[in-house]
Amino acid sequence: MSDTYVLILLCAVVTYIVRSGGYVLMSYFGTVNHRVEAGLNAVPIAVLSALVAPTVLNGEWPDAVALIFVCLLSLRLSMLPTIALGVVFLVLLRQYA
Amino acid sequence: MVPVASAIAPYSAVFGALAVDQGMTLTELLVTSGSIYAVASQYVMLDLWVQGVPIWSVLLAVLAVNFRHVLYSAASVRWLAGFSTWQKVLAFFLLIDPQYATCEARHKRRPITPRYYFTYALCIYAVWMISNLTGAVFGQLLGDVSRFGLDLMLPMFFATLVISFRQTSGFAVILITSVAVSLISYFTIGAPWHITLGGISGILIAALRSRPAPATQGKDAQHV
């Protein structure tokens, strides 16, 4: 099996563990400590923002401006129109700025 | 059902187009979407796979972007009681955001039967796979997608996901901590450590700031 398929299957396993893990934990322990719960709630915010942060400082300036534009838009619009407008905005910036 | 399907289809189609553009074969793409079945996991995997990041950090990132599902499956204890063990095993695989949201809403009125659960899941799964394939096939006709600004679509997608969690208590503190630690690690130790270190610091801050009164805990925002 090639490396790519190993990676795909491992990602599938990790995703499955996450999707079944909460049920397994709950049926063993019943409740979760408030700190653990707060930590769990923070996981997507913390990791995703850590993932994106360097993109803002590392790329060309239109990239950074477009990303900030998208963040502001997403306060008002739902995800799909936000990203669509963000991509259009980025293309225009790269073209004319 | 129809709004959920039409919300999922574009993500799936764009993922198909992007994956093929980044060098995935059609078989690899279909195995990915068929076995992982999680849009955020797959975008992260694709993004890091292209950068040639070591497997363990890809897995960590995948774990992170899908972590909210722990809370879904914890909540599913309330409505999975009528399922046999094997039905549960299959049900967890299919427990994606809209599936969870729909079951949670329906559970308020009537019990969730295996028949209801799996019929709904099968429809979404079919839409998911078909639009994935469509995107991959028609995406190739477009050529180089970075021409259309799609190379920044993944970061944009992650950024909007982050903003969608803004109701979580301590959002600003978590965000600022993670971004700061991520940037510092990125420019000192280097990639891919910024993901791990930035992520862990944000999680720790949230855990440390937490107060025992759970009356108004932050709720996860709705998203795909």
PDB file of C-alpha atoms in Angstrom:
ATOM      1  CA  MET A   1       0.000   0.000   0.000  1.00  0.00           C
ATOM      2  CA  SER A   2       1.345   3.424  -0.857  1.00  0.00           C
ATOM      3  CA  ASP A   3       2.029   6.175   1.682  1.00  0.00           C
ATOM      4  CA  THR A   4      -0.950   8.177   0.494  1.00  0.00           C
ATOM      5  CA  TYR A   5      -3.413   5.386   1.265  1.00  0.00           C
ATOM      6  CA  VAL A   6      -1.825   4.797   4.671  1.00  0.00           C
ATOM      7  CA  LEU A   7      -2.274   8.499   5.415  1.00  0.00           C
ATOM      8  CA  ILE A   8      -5.881   8.486   4.188  1.00  0.00           C
ATOM      9  CA  LEU A   9      -6.775   5.455   6.288  1.00  0.00           C
ATOM     10  CA  LEU A  10      -5.076   6.836   9.404  1.00  0.00           C
ATOM     11  CA  CYS A  11      -7.009  10.087   8.978  1.00  0.00           C
ATOM     12  CA  ALA A  12     -10.202   8.045   8.633  1.00  0.00           C
ATOM     13  CA  VAL A  13      -9.364   6.144  11.837  1.00  0.00           C
ATOM     14  CA  VAL A  14      -8.640   9.373  13.756  1.00  0.00           C
ATOM     15  CA  THR A  15     -11.902  10.902  12.518  1.00  0.00           C
ATOM     16  CA  TYR A  16     -13.812   7.782  13.556  1.00  0.00           C
ATOM     17  CA  ILE A  17     -12.216   7.762  17.012  1.00  0.00           C
ATOM     18  CA  VAL A  18     -13.296  11.369  17.513  1.00  0.00           C
ATOM     19  CA  ARG A  19     -16.858  10.593  16.386  1.00  0.00           C
ATOM     20  CA  SER A  20     -17.272   7.597  18.668  1.00  0.00           C
ATOM     21  CA  GLY A  21     -15.060   8.825  21.528  1.00  0.00           C
ATOM     22  CA  GLY A  22     -17.611  11.072  23.199  1.00  0.00           C
ATOM     23  CA  TYR A  23     -20.123   8.232  23.417  1.00  0.00           C
ATOM     24  CA  VAL A  24     -17.539   5.856  24.871  1.00  0.00           C
ATOM     25  CA  LEU A  25     -16.382   8.448  27.435  1.00  0.00           C
ATOM     26  CA  MET A  26     -19.940   9.274  28.444  1.00  0.00           C
ATOM     27  CA  SER A  27     -20.941   5.651  28.913  1.00  0.00           C
ATOM     28  CA  TYR A  28     -17.924   5.084  31.186  1.00  0.00           C
ATOM     29  CA  PHE A  29     -17.803   8.295  33.193  1.00  0.00           C
ATOM     30  CA  GLY A  30     -21.232   9.905  32.875  1.00  0.00           C
ATOM     31  CA  THR A  31     -20.048  13.495  33.274  1.00  0.00           C
ATOM     32  CA  VAL A  32     -17.020  15.524  32.273  1.00  0.00           C
ATOM     33  CA  ASN A  33     -15.018  17.925  34.451  1.00  0.00           C
ATOM     34  CA  HIS A  34     -15.771  21.585  33.613  1.00  0.00           C
ATOM     35  CA  ARG A  35     -12.132  22.315  32.756  1.00  0.00           C
ATOM     36  CA  VAL A  36     -12.012  19.390  30.390  1.00  0.00           C
ATOM     37  CA  GLU A  37     -15.234  20.569  28.776  1.00  0.00           C
ATOM     38  CA  ALA A  38     -13.917  24.136  28.400  1.00  0.00           C
ATOM     39  CA  GLY A  39     -10.741  22.705  26.871  1.00  0.00           C
ATOM     40  CA  LEU A  40     -12.734  20.580  24.442  1.00  0.00           C
ATOM     41  CA  ASN A  41     -14.838  23.578  23.430  1.00  0.00           C
ATOM     42  CA  ALA A  42     -11.650  25.519  22.721  1.00  0.00           C
ATOM     43  CA  VAL A  43     -10.029  22.883  20.488  1.00  0.00           C
ATOM     44  CA  PRO A  44     -11.350  24.079  17.103  1.00  0.00           C
ATOM     45  CA  ILE A  45     -10.737  27.774  17.863  1.00  0.00           C
ATOM     46  CA  ALA A  46      -7.226  27.214  19.177  1.00  0.00           C
ATOM     47  CA  VAL A  47      -5.947  24.776  16.580  1.00  0.00           C
ATOM     48  CA  LEU A  48      -7.551  26.338  13.511  1.00  0.00           C
ATOM     49  CA  SER A  49      -6.360  29.835  14.374  1.00  0.00           C
ATOM     50  CA  ALA A  50      -2.864  28.476  15.020  1.00  0.00           C
ATOM     51  CA  LEU A  51      -3.011  26.806  11.615  1.00  0.00           C
ATOM     52  CA  VAL A  52      -4.047  29.958   9.730  1.00  0.00           C
ATOM     53  CA  ALA A  53      -2.055  32.638  11.602  1.00  0.00           C
ATOM     54  CA  PRO A  54       1.231  32.356   9.634  1.00  0.00           C
ATOM     55  CA  THR A  55      -0.641  32.675   6.309  1.00  0.00           C
ATOM     56  CA  VAL A  56      -1.541  36.240   7.217  1.00  0.00           C
ATOM     57  CA  LEU A  57       2.049  37.332   7.812  1.00  0.00           C
ATOM     58  CA  ASN A  58       3.820  35.088   5.344  1.00  0.00           C
ATOM     59  CA  GLY A  59       2.129  35.610   1.994  1.00  0.00           C
ATOM     60  CA  GLU A  60       1.706  38.606  -0.244  1.00  0.00           C
ATOM     61  CA  TRP A  61      -0.218  41.545   1.251  1.00  0.00           C
ATOM     62  CA  PRO A  62      -3.402  40.886  -0.805  1.00  0.00           C
ATOM     63  CA  ASP A  63      -3.598  37.477   0.894  1.00  0.00           C
ATOM     64  CA  ALA A  64      -3.577  39.084   4.339  1.00  0.00           C
ATOM     65  CA  VAL A  65      -6.105  41.761   3.369  1.00  0.00           C
ATOM     66  CA  ALA A  66      -8.434  39.155   1.813  1.00  0.00           C
ATOM     67  CA  LEU A  67      -8.256  36.936   4.914  1.00  0.00           C
ATOM     68  CA  ILE A  68      -9.134  39.826   7.224  1.00  0.00           C
ATOM     69  CA  PHE A  69     -11.946  40.810   4.824  1.00  0.00           C
ATOM     70  CA  VAL A  70     -13.307  37.243   5.054  1.00  0.00           C
ATOM     71  CA  CYS A  71     -13.211  37.306   8.857  1.00  0.00           C
ATOM     72  CA  LEU A  72     -15.227  40.542   8.917  1.00  0.00           C
ATOM     73  CA  LEU A  73     -17.718  39.257   6.332  1.00  0.00           C
ATOM     74  CA  SER A  74     -18.312  36.051   8.267  1.00  0.00           C
ATOM     75  CA  LEU A  75     -19.641  38.087  11.180  1.00  0.00           C
ATOM     76  CA  ARG A  76     -22.653  38.946   8.987  1.00  0.00           C
ATOM     77  CA  LEU A  77     -22.939  36.316   6.247  1.00  0.00           C
ATOM     78  CA  SER A  78     -23.056  32.519   6.274  1.00  0.00           C
ATOM     79  CA  MET A  79     -20.014  30.538   5.234  1.00  0.00           C
ATOM     80  CA  LEU A  80     -20.619  29.943   1.546  1.00  0.00           C
ATOM     81  CA  PRO A  81     -21.254  33.550   0.398  1.00  0.00           C
ATOM     82  CA  THR A  82     -18.426  34.703   2.689  1.00  0.00           C
ATOM     83  CA  ILE A  83     -15.841  32.492   1.041  1.00  0.00           C
ATOM     84  CA  ALA A  84     -17.190  33.172  -2.454  1.00  0.00           C
ATOM     85  CA  LEU A  85     -16.912  36.956  -1.920  1.00  0.00           C
ATOM     86  CA  GLY A  86     -13.504  36.513  -0.299  1.00  0.00           C
ATOM     87  CA  VAL A  87     -12.163  34.625  -3.304  1.00  0.00           C
ATOM     88  CA  VAL A  88     -13.534  37.240  -5.738  1.00  0.00           C
ATOM     89  CA  PHE A  89     -12.037  40.029  -3.624  1.00  0.00           C
ATOM     90  CA  LEU A  90      -8.653  38.277  -3.590  1.00  0.00           C
ATOM     91  CA  VAL A  91      -8.616  37.850  -7.360  1.00  0.00           C
ATOM     92  CA  LEU A  92      -9.448  41.540  -7.856  1.00  0.00           C
ATOM     93  CA  LEU A  93      -6.715  42.597  -5.406  1.00  0.00           C
ATOM     94  CA  ARG A  94      -4.110  40.447  -7.115  1.00  0.00           C
ATOM     95  CA  GLN A  95      -5.192  41.733 -10.508  1.00  0.00           C
ATOM     96  CA  TYR A  96      -5.435  45.470  -9.909  1.00  0.00           C
ATOM     97  CA  ALA A  97      -3.398  46.273  -6.817  1.00  0.00           C
TER      98      ALA A  97
ATOM     99  CA  MET B   1     -33.039  17.547   3.776  1.00  0.00           C
ATOM    100  CA  VAL B   2     -32.851  19.630   0.598  1.00  0.00           C
ATOM    101  CA  PRO B   3     -31.177  22.645   2.257  1.00  0.00           C
ATOM    102  CA  VAL B   4     -28.654  20.357   3.948  1.00  0.00           C
ATOM    103  CA  ALA B   5     -27.861  18.588   0.691  1.00  0.00           C
ATOM    104  CA  SER B   6     -27.448  21.851  -1.209  1.00  0.00           C
ATOM    105  CA  ALA B   7     -25.194  23.178   1.550  1.00  0.00           C
ATOM    106  CA  ILE B   8     -22.962  20.108   1.443  1.00  0.00           C
ATOM    107  CA  ALA B   9     -22.729  19.680  -2.311  1.00  0.00           C
ATOM    108  CA  PRO B  10     -20.593  22.798  -3.010  1.00  0.00           C
ATOM    109  CA  TYR B  11     -18.026  21.898  -0.323  1.00  0.00           C
ATOM    110  CA  SER B  12     -17.772  18.412  -1.655  1.00  0.00           C
ATOM    111  CA  ALA B  13     -17.512  19.547  -5.263  1.00  0.00           C
ATOM    112  CA  VAL B  14     -14.874  22.165  -4.484  1.00  0.00           C
ATOM    113  CA  PHE B  15     -12.913  19.622  -2.461  1.00  0.00           C
ATOM    114  CA  GLY B  16     -13.003  17.255  -5.420  1.00  0.00           C
ATOM    115  CA  ALA B  17     -11.745  19.950  -7.783  1.00  0.00           C
ATOM    116  CA  LEU B  18      -9.045  21.135  -5.375  1.00  0.00           C
ATOM    117  CA  ALA B  19      -7.791  17.644  -4.520  1.00  0.00           C
ATOM    118  CA  VAL B  20      -7.367  16.659  -8.148  1.00  0.00           C
ATOM    119  CA  ASP B  21      -5.671  19.983  -8.852  1.00  0.00           C
ATOM    120  CA  GLN B  22      -3.193  19.372  -6.005  1.00  0.00           C
ATOM    121  CA  GLY B  23      -2.226  16.035  -7.490  1.00  0.00           C
ATOM    122  CA  MET B  24      -4.561  13.446  -5.987  1.00  0.00           C
ATOM    123  CA  THR B  25      -5.730  10.683  -8.285  1.00  0.00           C
ATOM    124  CA  LEU B  26      -9.452  10.086  -8.692  1.00  0.00           C
ATOM    125  CA  THR B  27      -9.233   6.799  -6.763  1.00  0.00           C
ATOM    126  CA  GLU B  28      -7.356   8.449  -3.885  1.00  0.00           C
ATOM    127  CA  LEU B  29      -9.965  11.197  -3.814  1.00  0.00           C
ATOM    128  CA  LEU B  30     -12.901   8.780  -3.667  1.00  0.00           C
ATOM    129  CA  VAL B  31     -11.229   6.646  -0.980  1.00  0.00           C
ATOM    130  CA  THR B  32     -10.561   9.840   1.017  1.00  0.00           C
ATOM    131  CA  SER B  33     -14.109  11.152   0.817  1.00  0.00           C
ATOM    132  CA  GLY B  34     -15.664   7.730   1.249  1.00  0.00           C
ATOM    133  CA  SER B  35     -13.660   6.696   4.301  1.00  0.00           C
ATOM    134  CA  ILE B  36     -13.074   9.982   6.151  1.00  0.00           C
ATOM    135  CA  TYR B  37     -16.387  11.696   5.309  1.00  0.00           C
ATOM    136  CA  ALA B  38     -15.531  14.973   7.038  1.00  0.00           C
ATOM    137  CA  VAL B  39     -15.008  18.123   5.066  1.00  0.00           C
ATOM    138  CA  ALA B  40     -12.702  19.882   7.534  1.00  0.00           C
ATOM    139  CA  SER B  41     -10.546  16.776   8.114  1.00  0.00           C
ATOM    140  CA  GLN B  42     -10.142  16.318   4.408  1.00  0.00           C
ATOM    141  CA  TYR B  43      -9.231  19.932   3.694  1.00  0.00           C
ATOM    142  CA  VAL B  44      -6.586  19.856   6.415  1.00  0.00           C
ATOM    143  CA  MET B  45      -5.265  16.510   5.233  1.00  0.00           C
ATOM    144  CA  LEU B  46      -5.028  17.749   1.653  1.00  0.00           C
ATOM    145  CA  ASP B  47      -3.380  21.006   2.655  1.00  0.00           C
ATOM    146  CA  LEU B  48      -0.703  19.319   4.778  1.00  0.00           C
ATOM    147  CA  TRP B  49      -0.296  16.359   2.409  1.00  0.00           C
ATOM    148  CA  VAL B  50       0.679  18.791  -0.355  1.00  0.00           C
ATOM    149  CA  GLN B  51       3.183  20.515   1.959  1.00  0.00           C
ATOM    150  CA  GLY B  52       4.731  17.140   2.789  1.00  0.00           C
ATOM    151  CA  VAL B  53       4.249  17.553   6.542  1.00  0.00           C
ATOM    152  CA  PRO B  54       5.062  14.410   8.627  1.00  0.00           C
ATOM    153  CA  ILE B  55       2.164  12.008   9.200  1.00  0.00           C
ATOM    154  CA  TRP B  56       1.878  12.552  12.956  1.00  0.00           C
ATOM    155  CA  SER B  57       1.274  16.272  12.578  1.00  0.00           C
ATOM    156  CA  VAL B  58      -1.279  15.681   9.826  1.00  0.00           C
ATOM    157  CA  LEU B  59      -3.098  13.331  12.201  1.00  0.00           C
ATOM    158  CA  LEU B  60      -2.930  15.856  15.018  1.00  0.00           C
ATOM    159  CA  ALA B  61      -4.408  18.555  12.799  1.00  0.00           C
ATOM    160  CA  VAL B  62      -7.150  16.179  11.628  1.00  0.00           C
ATOM    161  CA  LEU B  63      -7.894  15.294  15.237  1.00  0.00           C
ATOM    162  CA  ALA B  64      -8.108  18.966  16.074  1.00  0.00           C
ATOM    163  CA  VAL B  65     -10.397  20.169  13.311  1.00  0.00           C
ATOM    164  CA  ASN B  66     -12.889  17.400  14.012  1.00  0.00           C
ATOM    165  CA  PHE B  67     -12.683  17.486  17.763  1.00  0.00           C
ATOM    166  CA  ARG B  68     -16.144  18.965  18.172  1.00  0.00           C
ATOM    167  CA  HIS B  69     -17.512  15.547  17.159  1.00  0.00           C
ATOM    168  CA  VAL B  70     -16.515  14.261  20.609  1.00  0.00           C
ATOM    169  CA  LEU B  71     -19.243  16.513  21.949  1.00  0.00           C
ATOM    170  CA  TYR B  72     -21.742  15.278  19.357  1.00  0.00           C
ATOM    171  CA  SER B  73     -21.162  11.647  20.148  1.00  0.00           C
ATOM    172  CA  ALA B  74     -21.283  12.432  23.866  1.00  0.00           C
ATOM    173  CA  ALA B  75     -24.679  14.041  23.285  1.00  0.00           C
ATOM    174  CA  SER B  76     -25.843  11.120  21.137  1.00  0.00           C
ATOM    175  CA  VAL B  77     -25.992   8.914  24.243  1.00  0.00           C
ATOM    176  CA  ARG B  78     -29.438  10.424  24.808  1.00  0.00           C
ATOM    177  CA  TRP B  79     -30.914   9.254  21.518  1.00  0.00           C
ATOM    178  CA  LEU B  80     -28.930   6.162  20.466  1.00  0.00           C
ATOM    179  CA  ALA B  81     -30.479   3.907  23.119  1.00  0.00           C
ATOM    180  CA  GLY B  82     -32.651   1.960  20.671  1.00  0.00           C
ATOM    181  CA  PHE B  83     -29.708   1.060  18.411  1.00  0.00           C
ATOM    182  CA  SER B  84     -27.926  -2.306  18.433  1.00  0.00           C
ATOM    183  CA  THR B  85     -24.143  -2.318  18.935  1.00  0.00           C
ATOM    184  CA  TRP B  86     -23.413  -2.663  15.217  1.00  0.00           C
ATOM    185  CA  GLN B  87     -25.921   0.023  14.381  1.00  0.00           C
ATOM    186  CA  LYS B  88     -24.095   2.315  16.801  1.00  0.00           C
ATOM    187  CA  VAL B  89     -20.735   1.445  15.247  1.00  0.00           C
ATOM    188  CA  LEU B  90     -22.084   2.498  11.841  1.00  0.00           C
ATOM    189  CA  ALA B  91     -23.984   5.473  13.261  1.00  0.00           C
ATOM    190  CA  PHE B  92     -20.779   7.081  14.626  1.00  0.00           C
ATOM    191  CA  PHE B  93     -19.160   6.923  11.202  1.00  0.00           C
ATOM    192  CA  LEU B  94     -22.088   8.903   9.780  1.00  0.00           C
ATOM    193  CA  LEU B  95     -22.320  11.432  12.639  1.00  0.00           C
ATOM    194  CA  ILE B  96     -21.471  14.616  10.730  1.00  0.00           C
ATOM    195  CA  ASP B  97     -22.606  18.140  11.649  1.00  0.00           C
ATOM    196  CA  PRO B  98     -25.976  18.210   9.825  1.00  0.00           C
ATOM    197  CA  GLN B  99     -26.776  14.648  10.930  1.00  0.00           C
ATOM    198  CA  TYR B 100     -26.182  15.635  14.536  1.00  0.00           C
ATOM    199  CA  ALA B 101     -28.130  18.881  14.258  1.00  0.00           C
ATOM    200  CA  THR B 102     -31.109  17.164  12.623  1.00  0.00           C
ATOM    201  CA  CYS B 103     -31.252  14.314  15.144  1.00  0.00           C
ATOM    202  CA  GLU B 104     -30.894  16.717  18.024  1.00  0.00           C
ATOM    203  CA  ALA B 105     -33.829  18.787  16.720  1.00  0.00           C
ATOM    204  CA  ARG B 106     -36.022  15.743  15.971  1.00  0.00           C
ATOM    205  CA  HIS B 107     -35.227  14.128  19.318  1.00  0.00           C
ATOM    206  CA  LYS B 108     -37.137  16.930  21.048  1.00  0.00           C
ATOM    207  CA  ARG B 109     -40.362  15.737  19.403  1.00  0.00           C
ATOM    208  CA  ARG B 110     -39.998  11.968  18.826  1.00  0.00           C
ATOM    209  CA  PRO B 111     -37.419   9.186  19.314  1.00  0.00           C
ATOM    210  CA  ILE B 112     -34.698   8.623  16.716  1.00  0.00           C
ATOM    211  CA  THR B 113     -35.203   5.224  15.065  1.00  0.00           C
ATOM    212  CA  PRO B 114     -32.384   3.427  13.245  1.00  0.00           C
ATOM    213  CA  ARG B 115     -34.501   3.567  10.088  1.00  0.00           C
ATOM    214  CA  TYR B 116     -34.807   7.360  10.286  1.00  0.00           C
ATOM    215  CA  TYR B 117     -31.134   7.821  11.142  1.00  0.00           C
ATOM    216  CA  PHE B 118     -29.755   5.662   8.359  1.00  0.00           C
ATOM    217  CA  THR B 119     -32.172   6.849   5.651  1.00  0.00           C
ATOM    218  CA  TYR B 120     -31.203  10.435   6.349  1.00  0.00           C
ATOM    219  CA  ALA B 121     -27.488   9.549   6.514  1.00  0.00           C
ATOM    220  CA  LEU B 122     -27.587   7.572   3.286  1.00  0.00           C
ATOM    221  CA  CYS B 123     -29.108  10.497   1.379  1.00  0.00           C
ATOM    222  CA  ILE B 124     -26.444  12.937   2.606  1.00  0.00           C
ATOM    223  CA  TYR B 125     -23.675  10.427   1.954  1.00  0.00           C
ATOM    224  CA  ALA B 126     -24.900   9.886  -1.619  1.00  0.00           C
ATOM    225  CA  VAL B 127     -25.036  13.639  -2.313  1.00  0.00           C
ATOM    226  CA  TRP B 128     -21.584  13.978  -0.789  1.00  0.00           C
ATOM    227  CA  MET B 129     -19.971  11.338  -2.994  1.00  0.00           C
ATOM    228  CA  ILE B 130     -21.724  12.352  -6.211  1.00  0.00           C
ATOM    229  CA  SER B 131     -20.850  16.040  -5.918  1.00  0.00           C
ATOM    230  CA  ASN B 132     -17.317  15.070  -4.968  1.00  0.00           C
ATOM    231  CA  LEU B 133     -16.897  13.152  -8.197  1.00  0.00           C
ATOM    232  CA  THR B 134     -18.613  15.883 -10.222  1.00  0.00           C
ATOM    233  CA  GLY B 135     -16.256  18.491  -8.792  1.00  0.00           C
ATOM    234  CA  ALA B 136     -13.212  16.380  -9.565  1.00  0.00           C
ATOM    235  CA  VAL B 137     -14.238  15.744 -13.160  1.00  0.00           C
ATOM    236  CA  PHE B 138     -15.330  19.289 -14.013  1.00  0.00           C
ATOM    237  CA  GLY B 139     -12.589  20.898 -11.939  1.00  0.00           C
ATOM    238  CA  GLN B 140      -9.998  19.481 -14.319  1.00  0.00           C
ATOM    239  CA  LEU B 141     -11.565  21.488 -17.117  1.00  0.00           C
ATOM    240  CA  LEU B 142     -10.782  24.700 -15.207  1.00  0.00           C
ATOM    241  CA  GLY B 143      -7.028  24.095 -15.151  1.00  0.00           C
ATOM    242  CA  ASP B 144      -4.836  25.724 -12.517  1.00  0.00           C
ATOM    243  CA  VAL B 145      -7.205  26.757  -9.708  1.00  0.00           C
ATOM    244  CA  SER B 146      -4.796  29.231  -8.090  1.00  0.00           C
ATOM    245  CA  ARG B 147      -5.584  31.506 -11.027  1.00  0.00           C
ATOM    246  CA  PHE B 148      -9.027  31.959  -9.479  1.00  0.00           C
ATOM    247  CA  GLY B 149      -7.763  32.671  -5.980  1.00  0.00           C
ATOM    248  CA  LEU B 150      -8.785  29.194  -4.818  1.00  0.00           C
ATOM    249  CA  ASP B 151      -5.343  28.539  -3.309  1.00  0.00           C
ATOM    250  CA  LEU B 152      -6.381  30.705  -0.374  1.00  0.00           C
ATOM    251  CA  MET B 153      -9.740  29.000  -0.019  1.00  0.00           C
ATOM    252  CA  LEU B 154      -8.556  26.614   2.695  1.00  0.00           C
ATOM    253  CA  PRO B 155      -7.215  29.352   4.991  1.00  0.00           C
ATOM    254  CA  MET B 156     -10.440  31.299   4.357  1.00  0.00           C
ATOM    255  CA  PHE B 157     -12.487  28.241   5.219  1.00  0.00           C
ATOM    256  CA  PHE B 158     -10.557  27.746   8.488  1.00  0.00           C
ATOM    257  CA  ALA B 159     -10.830  31.434   9.353  1.00  0.00           C
ATOM    258  CA  THR B 160     -14.630  31.446   8.926  1.00  0.00           C
ATOM    259  CA  LEU B 161     -14.846  28.250  10.992  1.00  0.00           C
ATOM    260  CA  VAL B 162     -12.942  29.975  13.801  1.00  0.00           C
ATOM    261  CA  ILE B 163     -15.237  33.032  13.664  1.00  0.00           C
ATOM    262  CA  SER B 164     -18.302  30.762  13.750  1.00  0.00           C
ATOM    263  CA  PHE B 165     -17.274  29.708  17.274  1.00  0.00           C
ATOM    264  CA  ARG B 166     -17.299  33.303  18.565  1.00  0.00           C
ATOM    265  CA  GLN B 167     -20.105  32.542  21.075  1.00  0.00           C
ATOM    266  CA  THR B 168     -17.795  30.185  22.990  1.00  0.00           C
ATOM    267  CA  SER B 169     -16.864  31.665  26.363  1.00  0.00           C
ATOM    268  CA  GLY B 170     -13.386  33.166  26.392  1.00  0.00           C
ATOM    269  CA  PHE B 171     -13.256  33.240  22.590  1.00  0.00           C
ATOM    270  CA  ALA B 172     -11.032  36.326  22.321  1.00  0.00           C
ATOM    271  CA  VAL B 173      -8.530  35.115  24.909  1.00  0.00           C
ATOM    272  CA  ILE B 174      -8.232  31.689  23.271  1.00  0.00           C
ATOM    273  CA  LEU B 175      -7.881  33.239  19.826  1.00  0.00           C
ATOM    274  CA  ILE B 176      -5.222  35.764  20.830  1.00  0.00           C
ATOM    275  CA  THR B 177      -3.204  33.174  22.781  1.00  0.00           C
ATOM    276  CA  SER B 178      -3.219  30.631  19.971  1.00  0.00           C
ATOM    277  CA  VAL B 179      -2.391  33.149  17.259  1.00  0.00           C
ATOM    278  CA  ALA B 180       0.445  34.672  19.312  1.00  0.00           C
ATOM    279  CA  VAL B 181       2.019  31.332  20.260  1.00  0.00           C
ATOM    280  CA  SER B 182       1.538  30.048  16.718  1.00  0.00           C
ATOM    281  CA  LEU B 183       3.360  33.032  15.201  1.00  0.00           C
ATOM    282  CA  ILE B 184       6.181  32.922  17.739  1.00  0.00           C
ATOM    283  CA  SER B 185       6.728  29.190  17.160  1.00  0.00           C
ATOM    284  CA  TYR B 186       6.440  29.600  13.403  1.00  0.00           C
ATOM    285  CA  PHE B 187       9.219  32.179  13.260  1.00  0.00           C
ATOM    286  CA  THR B 188      11.464  30.517  15.874  1.00  0.00           C
ATOM    287  CA  ILE B 189      11.099  26.718  15.857  1.00  0.00           C
ATOM    288  CA  GLY B 190       9.336  26.592  12.492  1.00  0.00           C
ATOM    289  CA  ALA B 191       6.493  24.601  10.900  1.00  0.00           C
ATOM    290  CA  PRO B 192       4.656  22.381  11.719  1.00  0.00           C
ATOM    291  CA  TRP B 193       5.193  23.074  15.434  1.00  0.00           C
ATOM    292  CA  HIS B 194       3.140  26.268  15.305  1.00  0.00           C
ATOM    293  CA  ILE B 195      -0.038  24.169  14.904  1.00  0.00           C
ATOM    294  CA  THR B 196       0.621  21.965  17.927  1.00  0.00           C
ATOM    295  CA  LEU B 197       2.030  24.620  20.253  1.00  0.00           C
ATOM    296  CA  GLY B 198      -0.453  27.340  19.285  1.00  0.00           C
ATOM    297  CA  GLY B 199      -3.341  24.888  19.601  1.00  0.00           C
ATOM    298  CA  ILE B 200      -2.301  23.477  22.951  1.00  0.00           C
ATOM    299  CA  SER B 201      -1.753  26.908  24.497  1.00  0.00           C
ATOM    300  CA  GLY B 202      -5.245  28.038  23.491  1.00  0.00           C
ATOM    301  CA  ILE B 203      -6.775  24.857  24.944  1.00  0.00           C
ATOM    302  CA  LEU B 204      -4.837  25.243  28.211  1.00  0.00           C
ATOM    303  CA  ILE B 205      -5.883  28.876  28.599  1.00  0.00           C
ATOM    304  CA  ALA B 206      -9.528  27.868  28.117  1.00  0.00           C
ATOM    305  CA  ALA B 207      -9.240  25.077  30.702  1.00  0.00           C
ATOM    306  CA  LEU B 208      -7.485  27.328  33.225  1.00  0.00           C
ATOM    307  CA  ARG B 209     -10.036  30.139  32.847  1.00  0.00           C
ATOM    308  CA  SER B 210     -13.002  27.809  33.237  1.00  0.00           C
ATOM    309  CA  ARG B 211     -15.326  28.281  36.247  1.00  0.00           C
ATOM    310  CA  PRO B 212     -17.311  25.411  37.780  1.00  0.00           C
ATOM    311  CA  ALA B 213     -20.777  27.010  37.319  1.00  0.00           C
ATOM    312  CA  PRO B 214     -21.909  25.324  34.092  1.00  0.00           C
ATOM    313  CA  ALA B 215     -25.214  27.229  33.797  1.00  0.00           C
ATOM    314  CA  THR B 216     -24.278  29.230  30.693  1.00  0.00           C
ATOM    315  CA  GLN B 217     -21.531  27.321  28.945  1.00  0.00           C
ATOM    316  CA  GLY B 218     -20.613  28.513  25.460  1.00  0.00           C
ATOM    317  CA  LYS B 219     -22.452  26.635  22.756  1.00  0.00           C
ATOM    318  CA  ASP B 220     -20.862  25.504  19.529  1.00  0.00           C
ATOM    319  CA  ALA B 221     -21.955  27.510  16.532  1.00  0.00           C
ATOM    320  CA  GLN B 222     -23.768  25.835  13.658  1.00  0.00           C
ATOM    321  CA  HIS B 223     -21.700  25.094  10.599  1.00  0.00           C
ATOM    322  CA  VAL B 224     -20.991  22.392   8.074  1.00  0.00           C
TER     323      VAL B 224
END
